[in-house]
Coordinates of C-alpha atoms in Angstrom, one line a residue:
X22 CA 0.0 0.0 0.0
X23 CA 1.4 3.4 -0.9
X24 CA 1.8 5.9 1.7
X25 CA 0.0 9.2 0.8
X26 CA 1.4 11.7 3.7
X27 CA 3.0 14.7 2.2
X28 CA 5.9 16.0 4.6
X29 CA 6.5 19.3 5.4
X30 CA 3.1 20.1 3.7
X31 CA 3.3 23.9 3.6
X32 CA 6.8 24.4 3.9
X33 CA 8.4 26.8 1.0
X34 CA 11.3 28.3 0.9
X35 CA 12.1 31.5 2.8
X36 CA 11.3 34.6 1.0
X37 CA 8.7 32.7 -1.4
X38 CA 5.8 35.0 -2.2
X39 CA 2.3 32.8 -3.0
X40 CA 1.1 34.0 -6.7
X41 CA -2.8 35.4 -5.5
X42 CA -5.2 33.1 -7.1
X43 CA -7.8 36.4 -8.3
X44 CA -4.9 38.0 -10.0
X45 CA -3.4 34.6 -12.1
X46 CA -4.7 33.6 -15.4
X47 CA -5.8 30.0 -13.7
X48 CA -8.2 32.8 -12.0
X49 CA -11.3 31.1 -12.2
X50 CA -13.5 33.9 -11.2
X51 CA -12.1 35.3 -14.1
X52 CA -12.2 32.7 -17.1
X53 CA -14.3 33.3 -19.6
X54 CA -16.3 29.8 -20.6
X55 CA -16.2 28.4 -24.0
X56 CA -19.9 28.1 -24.1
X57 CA -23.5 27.5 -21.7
X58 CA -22.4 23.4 -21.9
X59 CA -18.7 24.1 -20.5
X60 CA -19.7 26.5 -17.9
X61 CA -22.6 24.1 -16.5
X62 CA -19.8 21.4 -16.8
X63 CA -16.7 23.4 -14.5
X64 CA -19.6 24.5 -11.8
X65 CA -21.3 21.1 -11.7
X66 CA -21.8 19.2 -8.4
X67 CA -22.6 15.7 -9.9
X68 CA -21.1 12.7 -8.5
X69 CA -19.6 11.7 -11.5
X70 CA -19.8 14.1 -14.5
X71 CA -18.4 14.1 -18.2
X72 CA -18.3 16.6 -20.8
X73 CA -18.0 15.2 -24.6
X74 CA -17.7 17.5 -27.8
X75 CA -15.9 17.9 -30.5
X76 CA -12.0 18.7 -30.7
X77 CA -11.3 22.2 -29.7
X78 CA -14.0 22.9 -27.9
X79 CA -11.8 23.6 -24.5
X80 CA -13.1 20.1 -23.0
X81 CA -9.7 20.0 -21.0
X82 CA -9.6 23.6 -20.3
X83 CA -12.7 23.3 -18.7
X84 CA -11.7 20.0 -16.3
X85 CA -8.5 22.1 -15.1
X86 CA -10.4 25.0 -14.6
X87 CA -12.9 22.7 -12.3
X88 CA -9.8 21.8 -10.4
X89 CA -10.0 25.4 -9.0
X90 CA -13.6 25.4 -8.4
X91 CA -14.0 22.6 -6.7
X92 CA -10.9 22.9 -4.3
X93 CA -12.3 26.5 -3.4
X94 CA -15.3 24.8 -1.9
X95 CA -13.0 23.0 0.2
X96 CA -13.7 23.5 4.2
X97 CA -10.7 25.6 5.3
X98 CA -8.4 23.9 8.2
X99 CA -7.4 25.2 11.8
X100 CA -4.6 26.4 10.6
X101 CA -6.3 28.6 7.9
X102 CA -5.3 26.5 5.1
X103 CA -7.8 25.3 2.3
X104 CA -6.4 21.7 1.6
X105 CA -7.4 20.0 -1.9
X106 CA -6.3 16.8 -3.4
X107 CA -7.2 14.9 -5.8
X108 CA -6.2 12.2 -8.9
X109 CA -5.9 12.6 -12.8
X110 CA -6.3 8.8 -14.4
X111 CA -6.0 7.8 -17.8
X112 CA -5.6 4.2 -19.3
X113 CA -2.1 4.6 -19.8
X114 CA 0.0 6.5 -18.2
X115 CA 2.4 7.5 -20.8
X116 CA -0.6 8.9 -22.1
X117 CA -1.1 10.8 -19.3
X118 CA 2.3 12.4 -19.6
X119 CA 1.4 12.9 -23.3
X120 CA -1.6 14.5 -22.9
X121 CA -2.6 16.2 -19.6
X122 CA 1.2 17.2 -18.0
X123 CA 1.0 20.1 -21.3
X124 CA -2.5 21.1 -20.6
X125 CA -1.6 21.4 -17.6
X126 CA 1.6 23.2 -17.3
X127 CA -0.1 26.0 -19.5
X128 CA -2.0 27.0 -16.8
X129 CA 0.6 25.8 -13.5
X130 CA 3.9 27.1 -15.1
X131 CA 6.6 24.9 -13.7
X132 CA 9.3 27.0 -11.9
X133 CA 6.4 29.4 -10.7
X134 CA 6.4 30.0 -6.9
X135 CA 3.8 27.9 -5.1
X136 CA 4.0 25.4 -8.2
X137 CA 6.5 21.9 -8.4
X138 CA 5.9 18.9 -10.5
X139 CA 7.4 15.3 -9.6
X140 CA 7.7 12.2 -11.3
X141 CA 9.0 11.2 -15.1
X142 CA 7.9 8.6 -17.6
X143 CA 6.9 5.7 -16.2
X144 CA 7.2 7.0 -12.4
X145 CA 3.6 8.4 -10.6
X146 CA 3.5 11.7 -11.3
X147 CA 2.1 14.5 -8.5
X148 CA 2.0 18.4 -9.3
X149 CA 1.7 20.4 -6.4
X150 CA -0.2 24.2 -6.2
X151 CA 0.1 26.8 -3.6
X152 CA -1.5 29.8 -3.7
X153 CA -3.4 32.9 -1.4
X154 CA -7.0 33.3 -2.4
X155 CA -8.8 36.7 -2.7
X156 CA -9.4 36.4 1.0
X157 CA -6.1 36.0 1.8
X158 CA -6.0 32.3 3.1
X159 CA -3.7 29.8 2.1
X160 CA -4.9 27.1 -0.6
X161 CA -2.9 23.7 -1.5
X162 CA -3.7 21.5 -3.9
X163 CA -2.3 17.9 -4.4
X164 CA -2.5 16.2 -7.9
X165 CA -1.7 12.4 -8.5
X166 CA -1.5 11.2 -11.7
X167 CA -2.7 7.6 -12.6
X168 CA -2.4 5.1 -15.6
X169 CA -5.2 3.1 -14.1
X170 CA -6.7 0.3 -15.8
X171 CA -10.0 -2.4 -14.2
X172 CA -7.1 -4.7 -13.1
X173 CA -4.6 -1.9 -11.3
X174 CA -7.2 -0.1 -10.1
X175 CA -7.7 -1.2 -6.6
X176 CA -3.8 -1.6 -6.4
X177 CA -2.8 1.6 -7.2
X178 CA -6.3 3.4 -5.5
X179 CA -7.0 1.3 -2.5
X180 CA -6.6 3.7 1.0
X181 CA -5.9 6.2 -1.7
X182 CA -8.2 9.5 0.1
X183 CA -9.1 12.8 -2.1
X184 CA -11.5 15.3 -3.1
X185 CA -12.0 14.8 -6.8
X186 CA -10.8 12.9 -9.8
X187 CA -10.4 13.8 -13.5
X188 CA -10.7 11.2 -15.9
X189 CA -8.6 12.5 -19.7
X190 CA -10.4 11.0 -22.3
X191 CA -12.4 9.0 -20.2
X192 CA -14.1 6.7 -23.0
X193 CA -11.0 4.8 -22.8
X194 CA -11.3 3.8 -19.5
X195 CA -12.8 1.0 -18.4
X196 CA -16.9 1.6 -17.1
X197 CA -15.9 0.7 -13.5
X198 CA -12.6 2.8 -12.9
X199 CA -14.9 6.3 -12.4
X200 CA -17.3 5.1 -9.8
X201 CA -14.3 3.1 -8.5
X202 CA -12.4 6.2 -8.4
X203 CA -15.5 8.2 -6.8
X204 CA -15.9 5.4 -3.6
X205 CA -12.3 7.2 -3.0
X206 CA -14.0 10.9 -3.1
X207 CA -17.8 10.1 -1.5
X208 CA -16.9 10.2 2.3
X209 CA -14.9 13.7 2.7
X210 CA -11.9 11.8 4.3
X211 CA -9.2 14.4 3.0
X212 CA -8.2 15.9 4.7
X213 CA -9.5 14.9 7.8
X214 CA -12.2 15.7 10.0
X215 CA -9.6 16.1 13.2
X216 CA -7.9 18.8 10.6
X217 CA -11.3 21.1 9.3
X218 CA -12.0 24.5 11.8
X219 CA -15.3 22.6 11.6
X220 CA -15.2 19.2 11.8
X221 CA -18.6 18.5 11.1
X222 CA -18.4 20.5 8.0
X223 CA -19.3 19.3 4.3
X224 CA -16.5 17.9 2.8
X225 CA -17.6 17.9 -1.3
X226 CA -16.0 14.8 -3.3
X227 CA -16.8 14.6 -7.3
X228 CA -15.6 13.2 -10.3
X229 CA -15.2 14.5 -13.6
X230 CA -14.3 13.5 -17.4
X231 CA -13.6 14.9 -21.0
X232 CA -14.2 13.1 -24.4
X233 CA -14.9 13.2 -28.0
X234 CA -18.1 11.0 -28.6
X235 CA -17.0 7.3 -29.1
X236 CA -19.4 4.7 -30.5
X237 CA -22.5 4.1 -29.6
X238 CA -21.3 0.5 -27.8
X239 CA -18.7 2.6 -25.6
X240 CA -20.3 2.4 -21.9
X241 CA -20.3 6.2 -22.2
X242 CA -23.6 5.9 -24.0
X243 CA -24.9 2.7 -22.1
X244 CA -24.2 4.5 -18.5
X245 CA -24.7 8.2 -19.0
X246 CA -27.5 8.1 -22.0
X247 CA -29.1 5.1 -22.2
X248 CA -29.7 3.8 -18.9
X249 CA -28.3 6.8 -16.8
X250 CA -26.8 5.6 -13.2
X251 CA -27.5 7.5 -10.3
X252 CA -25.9 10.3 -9.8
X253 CA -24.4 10.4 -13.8
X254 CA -24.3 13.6 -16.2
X255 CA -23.1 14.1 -19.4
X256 CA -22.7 17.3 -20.9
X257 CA -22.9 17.7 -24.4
X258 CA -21.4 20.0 -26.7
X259 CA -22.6 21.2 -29.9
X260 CA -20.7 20.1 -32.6
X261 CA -18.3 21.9 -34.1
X262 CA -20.3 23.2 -37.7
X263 CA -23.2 24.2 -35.4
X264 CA -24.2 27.7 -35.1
X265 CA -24.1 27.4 -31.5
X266 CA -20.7 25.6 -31.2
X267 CA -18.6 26.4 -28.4
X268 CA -14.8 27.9 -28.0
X269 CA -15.4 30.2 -31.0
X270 CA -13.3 32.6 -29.8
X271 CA -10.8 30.1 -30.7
X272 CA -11.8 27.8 -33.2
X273 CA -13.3 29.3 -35.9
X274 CA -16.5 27.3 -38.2
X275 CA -14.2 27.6 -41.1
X276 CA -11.0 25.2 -39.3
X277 CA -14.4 22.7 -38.8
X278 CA -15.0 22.8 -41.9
X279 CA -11.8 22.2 -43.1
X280 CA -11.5 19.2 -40.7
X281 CA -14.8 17.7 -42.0
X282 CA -13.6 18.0 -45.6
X283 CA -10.4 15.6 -45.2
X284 CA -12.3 13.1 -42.3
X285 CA -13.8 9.9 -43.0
X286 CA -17.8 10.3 -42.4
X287 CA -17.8 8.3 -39.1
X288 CA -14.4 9.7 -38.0
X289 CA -16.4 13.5 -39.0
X290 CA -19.4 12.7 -36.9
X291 CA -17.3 11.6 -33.6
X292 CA -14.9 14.3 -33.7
X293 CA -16.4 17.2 -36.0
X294 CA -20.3 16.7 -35.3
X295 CA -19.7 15.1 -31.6
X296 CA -22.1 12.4 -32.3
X297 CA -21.8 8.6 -31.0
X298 CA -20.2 6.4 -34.0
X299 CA -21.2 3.4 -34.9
X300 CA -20.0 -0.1 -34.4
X301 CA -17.9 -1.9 -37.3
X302 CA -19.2 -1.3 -41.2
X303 CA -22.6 0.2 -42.0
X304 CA -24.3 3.5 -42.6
X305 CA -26.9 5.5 -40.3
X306 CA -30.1 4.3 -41.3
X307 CA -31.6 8.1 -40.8
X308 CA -28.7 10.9 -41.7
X309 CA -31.6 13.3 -41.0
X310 CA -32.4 12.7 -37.4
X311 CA -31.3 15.8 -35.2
X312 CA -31.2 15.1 -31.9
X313 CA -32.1 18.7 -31.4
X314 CA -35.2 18.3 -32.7
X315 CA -36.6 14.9 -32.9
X316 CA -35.9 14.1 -29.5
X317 CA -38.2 15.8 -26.2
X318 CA -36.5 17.9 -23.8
X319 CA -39.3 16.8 -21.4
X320 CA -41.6 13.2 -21.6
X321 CA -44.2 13.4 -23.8
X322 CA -47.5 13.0 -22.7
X323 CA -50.3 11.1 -24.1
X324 CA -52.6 14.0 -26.4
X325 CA -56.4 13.0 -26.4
X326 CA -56.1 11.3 -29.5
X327 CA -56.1 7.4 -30.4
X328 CA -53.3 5.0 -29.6
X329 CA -51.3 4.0 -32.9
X330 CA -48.8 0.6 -32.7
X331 CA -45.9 -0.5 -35.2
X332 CA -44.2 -3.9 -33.9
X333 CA -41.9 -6.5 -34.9
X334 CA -42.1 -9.9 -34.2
X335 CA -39.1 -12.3 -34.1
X336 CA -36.8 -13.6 -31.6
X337 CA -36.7 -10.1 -29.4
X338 CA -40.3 -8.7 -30.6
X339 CA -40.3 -5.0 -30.0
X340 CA -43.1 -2.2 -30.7
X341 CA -43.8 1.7 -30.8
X342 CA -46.7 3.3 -29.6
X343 CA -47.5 6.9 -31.1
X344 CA -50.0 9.1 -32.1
X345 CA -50.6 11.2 -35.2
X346 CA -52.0 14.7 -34.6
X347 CA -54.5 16.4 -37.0
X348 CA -51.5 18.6 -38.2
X349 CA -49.6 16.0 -39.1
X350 CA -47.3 15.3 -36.8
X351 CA -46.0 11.9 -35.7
X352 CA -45.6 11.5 -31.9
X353 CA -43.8 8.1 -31.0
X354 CA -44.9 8.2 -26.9
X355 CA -43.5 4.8 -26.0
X356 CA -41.3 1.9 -26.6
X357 CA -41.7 -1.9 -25.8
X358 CA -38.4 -3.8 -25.9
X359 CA -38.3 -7.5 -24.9
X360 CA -35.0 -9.6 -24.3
X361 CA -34.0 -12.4 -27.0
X362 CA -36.5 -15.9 -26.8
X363 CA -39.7 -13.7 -25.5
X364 CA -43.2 -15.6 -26.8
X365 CA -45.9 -13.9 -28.7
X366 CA -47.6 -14.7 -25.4
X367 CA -45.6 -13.2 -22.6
X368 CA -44.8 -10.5 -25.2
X369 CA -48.4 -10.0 -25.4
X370 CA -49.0 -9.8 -21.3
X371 CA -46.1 -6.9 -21.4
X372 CA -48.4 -4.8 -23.7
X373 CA -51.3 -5.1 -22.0
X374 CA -49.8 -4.1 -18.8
X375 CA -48.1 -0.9 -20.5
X376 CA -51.0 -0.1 -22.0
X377 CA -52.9 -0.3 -18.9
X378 CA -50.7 1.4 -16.7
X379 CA -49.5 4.0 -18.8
X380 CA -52.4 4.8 -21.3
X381 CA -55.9 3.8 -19.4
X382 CA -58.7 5.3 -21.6
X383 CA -56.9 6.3 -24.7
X384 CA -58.3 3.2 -27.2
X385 CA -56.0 1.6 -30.0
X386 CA -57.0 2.9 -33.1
X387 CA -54.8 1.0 -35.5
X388 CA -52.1 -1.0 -35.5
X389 CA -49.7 -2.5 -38.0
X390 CA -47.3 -5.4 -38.1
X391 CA -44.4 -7.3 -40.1
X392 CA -46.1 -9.6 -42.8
X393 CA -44.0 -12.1 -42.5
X394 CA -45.4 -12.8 -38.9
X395 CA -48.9 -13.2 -39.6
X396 CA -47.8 -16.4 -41.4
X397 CA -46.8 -19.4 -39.7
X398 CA -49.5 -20.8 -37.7
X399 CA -50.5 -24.2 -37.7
X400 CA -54.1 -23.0 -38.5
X401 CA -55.5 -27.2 -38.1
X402 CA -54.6 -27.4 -34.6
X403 CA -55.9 -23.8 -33.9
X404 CA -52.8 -22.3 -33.4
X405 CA -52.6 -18.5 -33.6
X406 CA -49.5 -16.0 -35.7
X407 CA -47.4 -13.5 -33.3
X408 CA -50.0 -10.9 -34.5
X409 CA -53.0 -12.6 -34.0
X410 CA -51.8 -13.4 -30.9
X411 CA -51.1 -9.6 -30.0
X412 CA -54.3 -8.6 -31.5
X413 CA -56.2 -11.0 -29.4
X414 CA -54.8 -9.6 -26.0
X415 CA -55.6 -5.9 -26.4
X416 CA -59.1 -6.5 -28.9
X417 CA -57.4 -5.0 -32.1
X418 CA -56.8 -6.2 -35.3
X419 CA -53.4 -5.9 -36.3
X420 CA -52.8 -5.3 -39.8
X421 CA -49.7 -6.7 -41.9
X422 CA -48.4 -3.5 -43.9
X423 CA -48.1 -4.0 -48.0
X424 CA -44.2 -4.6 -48.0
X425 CA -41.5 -4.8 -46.0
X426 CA -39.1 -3.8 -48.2
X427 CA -36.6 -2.0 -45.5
X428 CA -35.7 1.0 -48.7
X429 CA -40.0 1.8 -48.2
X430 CA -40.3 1.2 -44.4
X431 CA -36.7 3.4 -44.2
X432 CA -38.6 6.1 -46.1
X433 CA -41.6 6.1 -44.1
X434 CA -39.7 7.5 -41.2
X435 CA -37.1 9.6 -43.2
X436 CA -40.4 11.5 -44.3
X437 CA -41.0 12.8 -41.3
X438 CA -37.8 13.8 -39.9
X439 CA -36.9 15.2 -43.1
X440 CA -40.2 17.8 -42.8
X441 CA -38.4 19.8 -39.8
X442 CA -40.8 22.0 -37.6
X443 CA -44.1 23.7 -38.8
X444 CA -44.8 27.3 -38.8
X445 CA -45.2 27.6 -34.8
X446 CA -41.8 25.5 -34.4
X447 CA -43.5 22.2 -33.2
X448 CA -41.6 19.4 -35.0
X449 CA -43.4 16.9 -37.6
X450 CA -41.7 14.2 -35.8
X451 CA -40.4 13.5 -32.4
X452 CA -40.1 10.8 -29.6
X453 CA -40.1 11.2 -26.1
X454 CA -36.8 11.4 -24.4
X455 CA -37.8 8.0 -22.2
X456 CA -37.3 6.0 -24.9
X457 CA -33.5 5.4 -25.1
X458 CA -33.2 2.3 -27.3
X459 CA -34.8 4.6 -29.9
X460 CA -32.6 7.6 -29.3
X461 CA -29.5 5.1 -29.6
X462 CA -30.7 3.6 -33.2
X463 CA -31.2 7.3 -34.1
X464 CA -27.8 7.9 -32.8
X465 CA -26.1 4.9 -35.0
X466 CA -27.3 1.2 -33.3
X467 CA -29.5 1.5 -36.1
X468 CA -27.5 0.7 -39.2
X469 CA -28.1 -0.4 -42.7
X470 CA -25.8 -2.5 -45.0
X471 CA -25.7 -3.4 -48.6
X472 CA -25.2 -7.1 -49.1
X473 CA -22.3 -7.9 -50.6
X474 CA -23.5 -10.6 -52.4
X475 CA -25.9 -8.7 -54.8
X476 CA -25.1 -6.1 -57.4
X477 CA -28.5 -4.5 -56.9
X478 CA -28.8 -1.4 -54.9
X479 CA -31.0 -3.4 -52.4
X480 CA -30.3 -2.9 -48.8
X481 CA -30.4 -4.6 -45.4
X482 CA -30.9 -3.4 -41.4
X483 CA -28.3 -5.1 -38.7
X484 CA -30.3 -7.1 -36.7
X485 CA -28.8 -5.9 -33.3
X486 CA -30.8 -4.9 -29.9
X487 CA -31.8 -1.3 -31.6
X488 CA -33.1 -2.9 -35.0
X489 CA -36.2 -4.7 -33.3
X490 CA -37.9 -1.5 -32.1
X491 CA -36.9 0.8 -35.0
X492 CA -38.6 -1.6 -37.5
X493 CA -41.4 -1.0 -35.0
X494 CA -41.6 2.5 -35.7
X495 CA -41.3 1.6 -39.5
X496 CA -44.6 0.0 -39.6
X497 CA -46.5 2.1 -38.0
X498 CA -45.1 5.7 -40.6
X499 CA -45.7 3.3 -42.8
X500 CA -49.6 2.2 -41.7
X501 CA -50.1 6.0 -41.0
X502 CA -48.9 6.9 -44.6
X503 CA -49.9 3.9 -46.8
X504 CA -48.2 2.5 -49.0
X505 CA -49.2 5.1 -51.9
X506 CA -48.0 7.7 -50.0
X507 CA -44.4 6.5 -49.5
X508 CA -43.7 5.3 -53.0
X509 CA -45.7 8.9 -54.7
X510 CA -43.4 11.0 -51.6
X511 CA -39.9 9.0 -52.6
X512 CA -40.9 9.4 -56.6
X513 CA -41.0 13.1 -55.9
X514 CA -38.0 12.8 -54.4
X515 CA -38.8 15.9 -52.0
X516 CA -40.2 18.4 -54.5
X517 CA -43.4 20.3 -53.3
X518 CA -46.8 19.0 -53.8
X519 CA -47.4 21.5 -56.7
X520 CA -44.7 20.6 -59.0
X521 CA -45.3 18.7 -62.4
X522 CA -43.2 16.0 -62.9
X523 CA -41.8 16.1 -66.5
X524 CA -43.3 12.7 -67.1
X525 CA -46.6 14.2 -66.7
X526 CA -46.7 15.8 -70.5
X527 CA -49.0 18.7 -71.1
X528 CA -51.5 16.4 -73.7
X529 CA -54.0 18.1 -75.8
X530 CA -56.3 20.8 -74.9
X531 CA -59.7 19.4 -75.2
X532 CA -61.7 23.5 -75.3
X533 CA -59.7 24.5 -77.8
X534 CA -61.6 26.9 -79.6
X535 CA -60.9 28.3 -83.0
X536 CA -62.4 32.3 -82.4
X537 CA -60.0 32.6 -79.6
X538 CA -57.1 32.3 -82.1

């Protein structure tokens, strides 16, 4: 077990003059955030708390800048000191040296009074700050740097007490290093109760991360998106072409753009767009979905209109439940996800309850189904198809939709997202920010491949854990739209209602008349 005592804690040599924290550029009373996202980032309380956004957007700036705040809402000691410490982890620690020992020293100049850095390649590193805050008291902060991995982690951590811990590029660690790492923050044990003026003060621990978006398998999106844990928050830039991109001061639209140019599209939408990639080979099955738009800031609720249901059947049968307005918009309220090997029949009991417990007095007004799975039955011995069987349970007949041919069913929903917001800014399609296996097939779990093995322009959806519901949704745009409407919509190819196609031809004109001549 390491030993963690500093000796001679405050000791500097005679004549040293502490640089005053409000005067310094590390001044963070003074530092001008690179946006609304970074700002709510360096002043968040959170238990554990990651920013992600694209490259240059002051990510790090920001987590050294939150150093600062969160040792100044430290508990000062008897002596009048403010006493901070805390770790900066990253998988490898080379890395470390690589990456945040620069950051760092741009801010904590080595060879300034008050600041002294320790350590080398390969051997722990630990900077150490002094300075005298605008009130005059003494603060010291302790920084330990870490190449920390799931299998080193209690080694290196274990009796290891602090106040905070920063994880650099935190997608690369592994899930269970930053709660690890917090179980070292959560009980205020630095610097010790028999030290504070008041011992029974608060003694604030949190820990805190920087990224550029990783794919959409990374636990990043699992933990902090998907199924948030307690006590999670991620902070999410806009990307870097956005209007409302962040660091501008710095990074001009014109360097994205640039950037974007010579990228490959997935590497572009990870670090230009800050959006989650996608796993192995395969295209985003909706390039128009903006995250901005299509997804609620708060849960939709349930309008006074009928219920509408897509679903898939197969192995991990999945369904949406939506509503379309008489303005046309599409409103997918709800998702039903089941785990590989559920029955038409138990599938069936987990509709019925969320139908009943969520939506009690809004009926069912249609609902539509893969083909495929109203076939199969062995109709002698009375058996029942998935859909019949789904039907049955809530008293509605499903309804198998003309094709599932994925191109039609892919631009049954690219319709909608495609029509943006109406006149009074109320989008044509959104889903309610609840359902996250959704909002990750939006994101890029919902892919679509050509096969290989055919020279036609024919395509194909990876069957993964997003697929299931998304094809959902497909069914019921498609129900809602007919099948008329998304072959005339795709033959128009986006062109206004009023526009003649040139296959049209003028023909003759049957009142011709002679006198008008």
């Amino acid at each position: 077990m390491m030993d963690w005592r500093i000796p001679h804690e405050f000791d500097l040599p005679v004549g040293t003059t502490l640089p005053q924290l409000a005067g310094a550029e590390i001044n963070p009373m003074q530092l001008d955030p690179p946006g609304p996202v970074g700002e709510a980032y360096m002043f968040g309380t959170e238990a554990i708390e990651f920013i992600m956004g694209p490259v240059g957007s002051a990510k790090t700036t920001c987590s050294i800048f939150k150093i600062l705040v969160s040792s100044l809402r430290m508990p000062v000691c008897k002596d009048g000191i403010i006493r901070s410490r805390g770790c900066v982890v990253h998988a490898n620690l080379r890395a470390l040296y690589r990456t945040a020992v620069p950051s760092l020293q741009q801010f904590f100049k080595p060879g300034t009074p008050g600041v002294e850095y320790a350590g080398g390649q390969d051997r722990p590193l630990q900077i150490t700050l002094r300075f005298q805050t605008p009130n005059g008291r003494k603060l010291q902060i302790i920084i330990d740097g870490f190449g920390i991995t799931k299998d080193t982690m209690e080694e290196l951590l274990r009796g290891y007490q602090c106040n905070f811990g920063w994880c650099i590029e935190a997608d690369q660690l592994d899930a269970e290093v930053p709660p690890f790492i917090y179980s070292r923050v959560a009980q205020g044990r630095y610097p010790g109760k028999g030290m504070l003026e008041d011992p029974e003060a608060d003694v604030p621990g949190t820990v805190w991360g920087d990224l550029n978006a990783p794919l959409i398998t990374n636990y990043i999106y699992t933990d902090f998106v998907e199924a948030p844990r307690p006590g999670y928050k991620l902070h999410l830039q806009p990307g870097g072409l956005e209007d409302n991109a962040e660091n501008r001061k710095f990074v001009s639209k014109e360097s994205y753009q640039k950037l974007a140019a010579t990228l490959p599209p997935d590497k572009k939408r990870r670090m230009v767009d800050s959006k989650f990639g996608i796993e192995g080979d395969g295209a985003i099955v909706y390039p128009e979905y903006d995250q901005r738009i299509h997804c609620s800031s708060e849960v939709l609720k349930p309008l006074d209109l009928p219920l509408l249901i897509g679903s898939d059947a197969g192995g991990s049968p999945a369904l949406v439940i939506g509503q379309f307005t008489p303005k046309g918009q599409m409103r997918w309220l709800d998702e039903l996800v089941s785990k590989p090997g559920t029955g038409p029949g138990r599938f069936a009991e987990y509709l019925v309850d969320l139908l009943q417990s969520k939506y009690r007095g809004l009926p069912v007004a249609h609902a539509w189904g893969d083909p495929s799975a109203f076939h199969g039955a062995d109709r002698q011995h009375g058996e029942l198809s998935f859909m019949e069987i789904l039907g049955k349970a809530i008293s509605v007949n499903f309804l198998p939709t003309v094709t599932n041919d994925p191109s039609a069913r892919q631009e049954s929903v690219s319709w909608f997202l495609r029509r943006g917001v109406d006149e009074q800014g109320f989008p044509y399609f959104q889903h309610c920010k609840s359902m996250k296996v959704v909002q990750g097939g939006f994101l890029g779990g919902f892919k679509i491949v050509k096969n290989i093995h055919d020279s036609s322009d024919r395509v194909a959806f990876v069957k993964n854990s997003f697929s299931h519901v998304h094809e959902g949704g497909q069914y019921l745009c498609y129900g809602v739209r007919g099948h008329a409407g998304v072959i005339n919509d795709a033959a128009r190819a986006g062109r206004p209602g009023n526009v003649v196609p040139i296959s049209t031809g003028r023909g003759p004109v049957k009142d011709f008349n002679l006198n008008d001549r």
